[in-house]
Short mmCIF file of C-alpha atoms in Angstrom, two decimals:
data_model
loop_
_atom_site.label_atom_id
_atom_site.label_comp_id
_atom_site.label_asym_id
_atom_site.label_seq_id
_atom_site.Cartn_x
_atom_site.Cartn_y
_atom_site.Cartn_z
CA MET G 1 12.63 -3.38 14.93
CA ASN G 2 10.05 -5.60 16.68
CA LYS G 3 7.64 -2.67 16.76
CA LEU G 4 8.06 -2.32 12.98
CA LYS G 5 7.35 -6.00 12.43
CA VAL G 6 4.28 -5.92 14.66
CA THR G 7 2.95 -2.79 12.94
CA THR G 8 3.50 -4.36 9.51
CA ILE G 9 1.75 -7.56 10.53
CA VAL G 10 -1.19 -5.67 12.02
CA LEU G 11 -1.57 -3.49 8.90
CA LEU G 12 -1.26 -6.52 6.64
CA ALA G 13 -3.86 -8.46 8.63
CA PHE G 14 -6.19 -5.47 8.63
CA PHE G 15 -5.77 -5.05 4.86
CA LEU G 16 -6.30 -8.74 4.17
CA PHE G 17 -9.48 -8.93 6.21
CA SER G 18 -10.86 -5.64 4.90
CA CYS G 19 -10.72 -7.06 1.39
CA ASN G 20 -13.00 -9.95 2.31
CA ASP G 21 -15.90 -10.49 -0.12
CA LYS G 22 -18.89 -9.67 2.08
CA ALA G 23 -21.39 -10.85 -0.53
CA LYS G 24 -20.41 -14.52 -0.26
CA ASN G 25 -22.15 -16.74 2.26
CA GLU G 26 -19.28 -19.15 2.82
CA THR G 27 -18.08 -20.35 6.17
CA THR G 28 -15.50 -18.29 8.02
CA GLU G 29 -12.97 -21.08 7.80
CA LEU G 30 -13.30 -21.33 4.01
CA ASN G 31 -13.01 -17.54 3.63
CA GLN G 32 -9.83 -17.45 5.69
CA THR G 33 -8.30 -20.28 3.68
CA THR G 34 -9.19 -18.57 0.40
CA GLU G 35 -7.82 -15.23 1.56
CA THR G 36 -4.56 -16.81 2.62
CA GLU G 37 -4.15 -18.39 -0.81
CA VAL G 38 -5.11 -15.25 -2.73
CA HIS G 39 -2.92 -12.89 -0.70
CA ASN G 40 0.18 -15.06 -0.45
CA HIS G 41 2.78 -13.15 -2.47
CA SER G 42 6.51 -13.45 -2.18
CA ASP G 43 8.37 -10.19 -1.64
CA ASP G 44 10.30 -10.59 -4.86
CA GLU G 45 7.28 -11.21 -7.08
CA ALA G 46 7.31 -8.61 -9.86
CA ILE G 47 4.26 -6.54 -10.75
CA GLN G 48 2.87 -7.39 -14.18
CA LEU G 49 0.93 -5.12 -16.54
CA ASP G 50 -2.59 -6.01 -17.68
CA GLY G 51 -1.39 -7.21 -21.07
CA ASP G 52 0.01 -3.99 -22.51
CA LYS G 53 -1.93 -1.57 -20.32
CA LYS G 54 -1.99 -0.41 -16.72
CA TRP G 55 -4.26 -1.88 -14.06
CA LYS G 56 -7.30 0.20 -13.11
CA VAL G 57 -7.47 1.06 -9.40
CA ASP G 58 -10.94 1.74 -7.97
CA ASP G 59 -11.64 5.46 -7.62
CA ASN G 60 -12.26 5.36 -3.86
CA MET G 61 -8.89 3.69 -3.32
CA MET G 62 -7.06 5.83 -5.88
CA ALA G 63 -8.09 8.98 -3.99
CA HIS G 64 -6.05 7.88 -0.97
CA ILE G 65 -3.07 6.86 -3.11
CA ARG G 66 -3.11 10.23 -4.90
CA ASN G 67 -3.36 12.03 -1.54
CA MET G 68 -0.19 10.27 -0.43
CA GLU G 69 1.53 10.99 -3.73
CA LYS G 70 0.57 14.67 -3.47
CA ASP G 71 1.97 14.82 0.07
CA VAL G 72 5.22 13.24 -1.14
CA THR G 73 5.48 15.51 -4.19
CA SER G 74 4.94 18.69 -2.19
CA PHE G 75 7.15 17.64 0.74
CA ASP G 76 10.07 19.90 1.64
CA LYS G 77 12.76 17.45 2.72
CA GLU G 78 14.99 20.31 3.85
CA LYS G 79 12.76 21.03 6.85
CA PRO G 80 13.25 18.32 9.51
CA GLU G 81 10.14 19.41 11.42
CA THR G 82 7.93 18.35 8.50
CA TYR G 83 9.06 14.70 8.49
CA GLN G 84 6.70 13.69 11.30
CA VAL G 85 3.77 15.46 9.62
CA LEU G 86 4.44 13.58 6.39
CA ALA G 87 4.81 10.25 8.21
CA ASP G 88 1.50 10.82 10.01
CA ASN G 89 -0.29 11.80 6.78
CA LEU G 90 1.03 8.75 4.94
CA LYS G 91 -0.04 6.41 7.74
CA GLU G 92 -3.50 8.01 7.92
CA ASN G 93 -4.03 7.60 4.18
CA LEU G 94 -2.76 4.02 4.31
CA ASP G 95 -5.33 3.26 7.00
CA LEU G 96 -8.06 4.81 4.86
CA LEU G 97 -6.84 2.96 1.77
CA THR G 98 -6.81 -0.44 3.44
CA SER G 99 -10.15 0.07 5.16
CA ASN G 100 -11.78 1.04 1.85
CA CYS G 101 -10.48 -1.87 -0.20
CA THR G 102 -13.03 -2.73 -2.87
CA MET G 103 -10.87 -4.30 -5.56
CA LYS G 104 -11.01 -7.95 -6.58
CA GLY G 105 -9.22 -10.25 -8.98
CA GLN G 106 -5.90 -9.82 -10.71
CA ALA G 107 -5.83 -6.01 -10.40
CA HIS G 108 -6.22 -6.40 -6.63
CA ASP G 109 -3.42 -8.97 -6.49
CA GLU G 110 -1.07 -6.79 -8.55
CA LEU G 111 -1.83 -3.79 -6.32
CA HIS G 112 -0.81 -5.89 -3.31
CA LYS G 113 2.60 -6.44 -4.92
CA TRP G 114 3.13 -2.68 -4.81
CA LEU G 115 1.27 -1.94 -1.59
CA LEU G 116 2.93 -4.38 0.80
CA PRO G 117 6.47 -3.08 0.17
CA TYR G 118 5.10 0.48 0.24
CA ILE G 119 3.62 -0.13 3.71
CA ASP G 120 7.07 -1.25 4.86
CA LEU G 121 8.62 1.90 3.37
CA VAL G 122 6.14 4.10 5.24
CA ASP G 123 6.74 2.19 8.48
CA ASN G 124 10.50 2.59 8.07
CA PHE G 125 10.12 6.29 7.27
CA SER G 126 7.91 6.78 10.33
CA GLU G 127 10.66 5.32 12.49
CA GLY G 128 13.76 6.82 10.86
CA LYS G 129 12.52 9.89 9.00
CA SER G 130 15.59 10.07 6.75
CA LYS G 131 16.04 11.63 3.32
CA GLU G 132 17.04 8.23 1.96
CA GLN G 133 13.80 6.65 3.17
CA PHE G 134 11.87 9.54 1.68
CA THR G 135 13.62 8.95 -1.68
CA GLU G 136 12.56 5.29 -1.56
CA ILE G 137 8.95 6.37 -1.10
CA GLN G 138 9.27 8.72 -4.09
CA HIS G 139 10.59 5.84 -6.22
CA SER G 140 7.70 3.69 -5.05
CA PHE G 141 5.25 6.14 -6.61
CA THR G 142 7.22 6.03 -9.86
CA THR G 143 6.71 2.26 -9.84
CA PHE G 144 3.03 2.66 -8.96
CA ASN G 145 2.46 4.97 -11.91
CA GLN G 146 4.15 2.53 -14.28
CA TYR G 147 1.61 -0.20 -13.51
CA PHE G 148 -1.58 1.46 -12.25
CA GLU G 149 -4.03 4.17 -13.22
#
């Protein structure tokens, strides 16, 4: 369980710092304070629509999300040997997604509300590789598609 917490913290820190606005010439201390305020979401905070429409996810980030969704959709949960392959693919795409973060503003904040629990789901699946955990990941993509395009 400690390994899961450490992995989640490392991924979260990596994601938070990769989203830093490189164009601003503020001090490092001010940037860290701002990032902490912007990225401080409670786990139970619900995702909101953009008025009556879905949030637009940047194309370079959406590619990695769709790759993960495709892997989940085509996954054969009856073959235990494929669970590790799926877990590895999901983690690889999560790394690519977080390292290519280009979004800003409210859309970015709403995406975090989906992404942070999703990262936990993938971490749990990587450790346990159960059908139940896989089902939770499937449901996560249903939620994603309700709020993002």
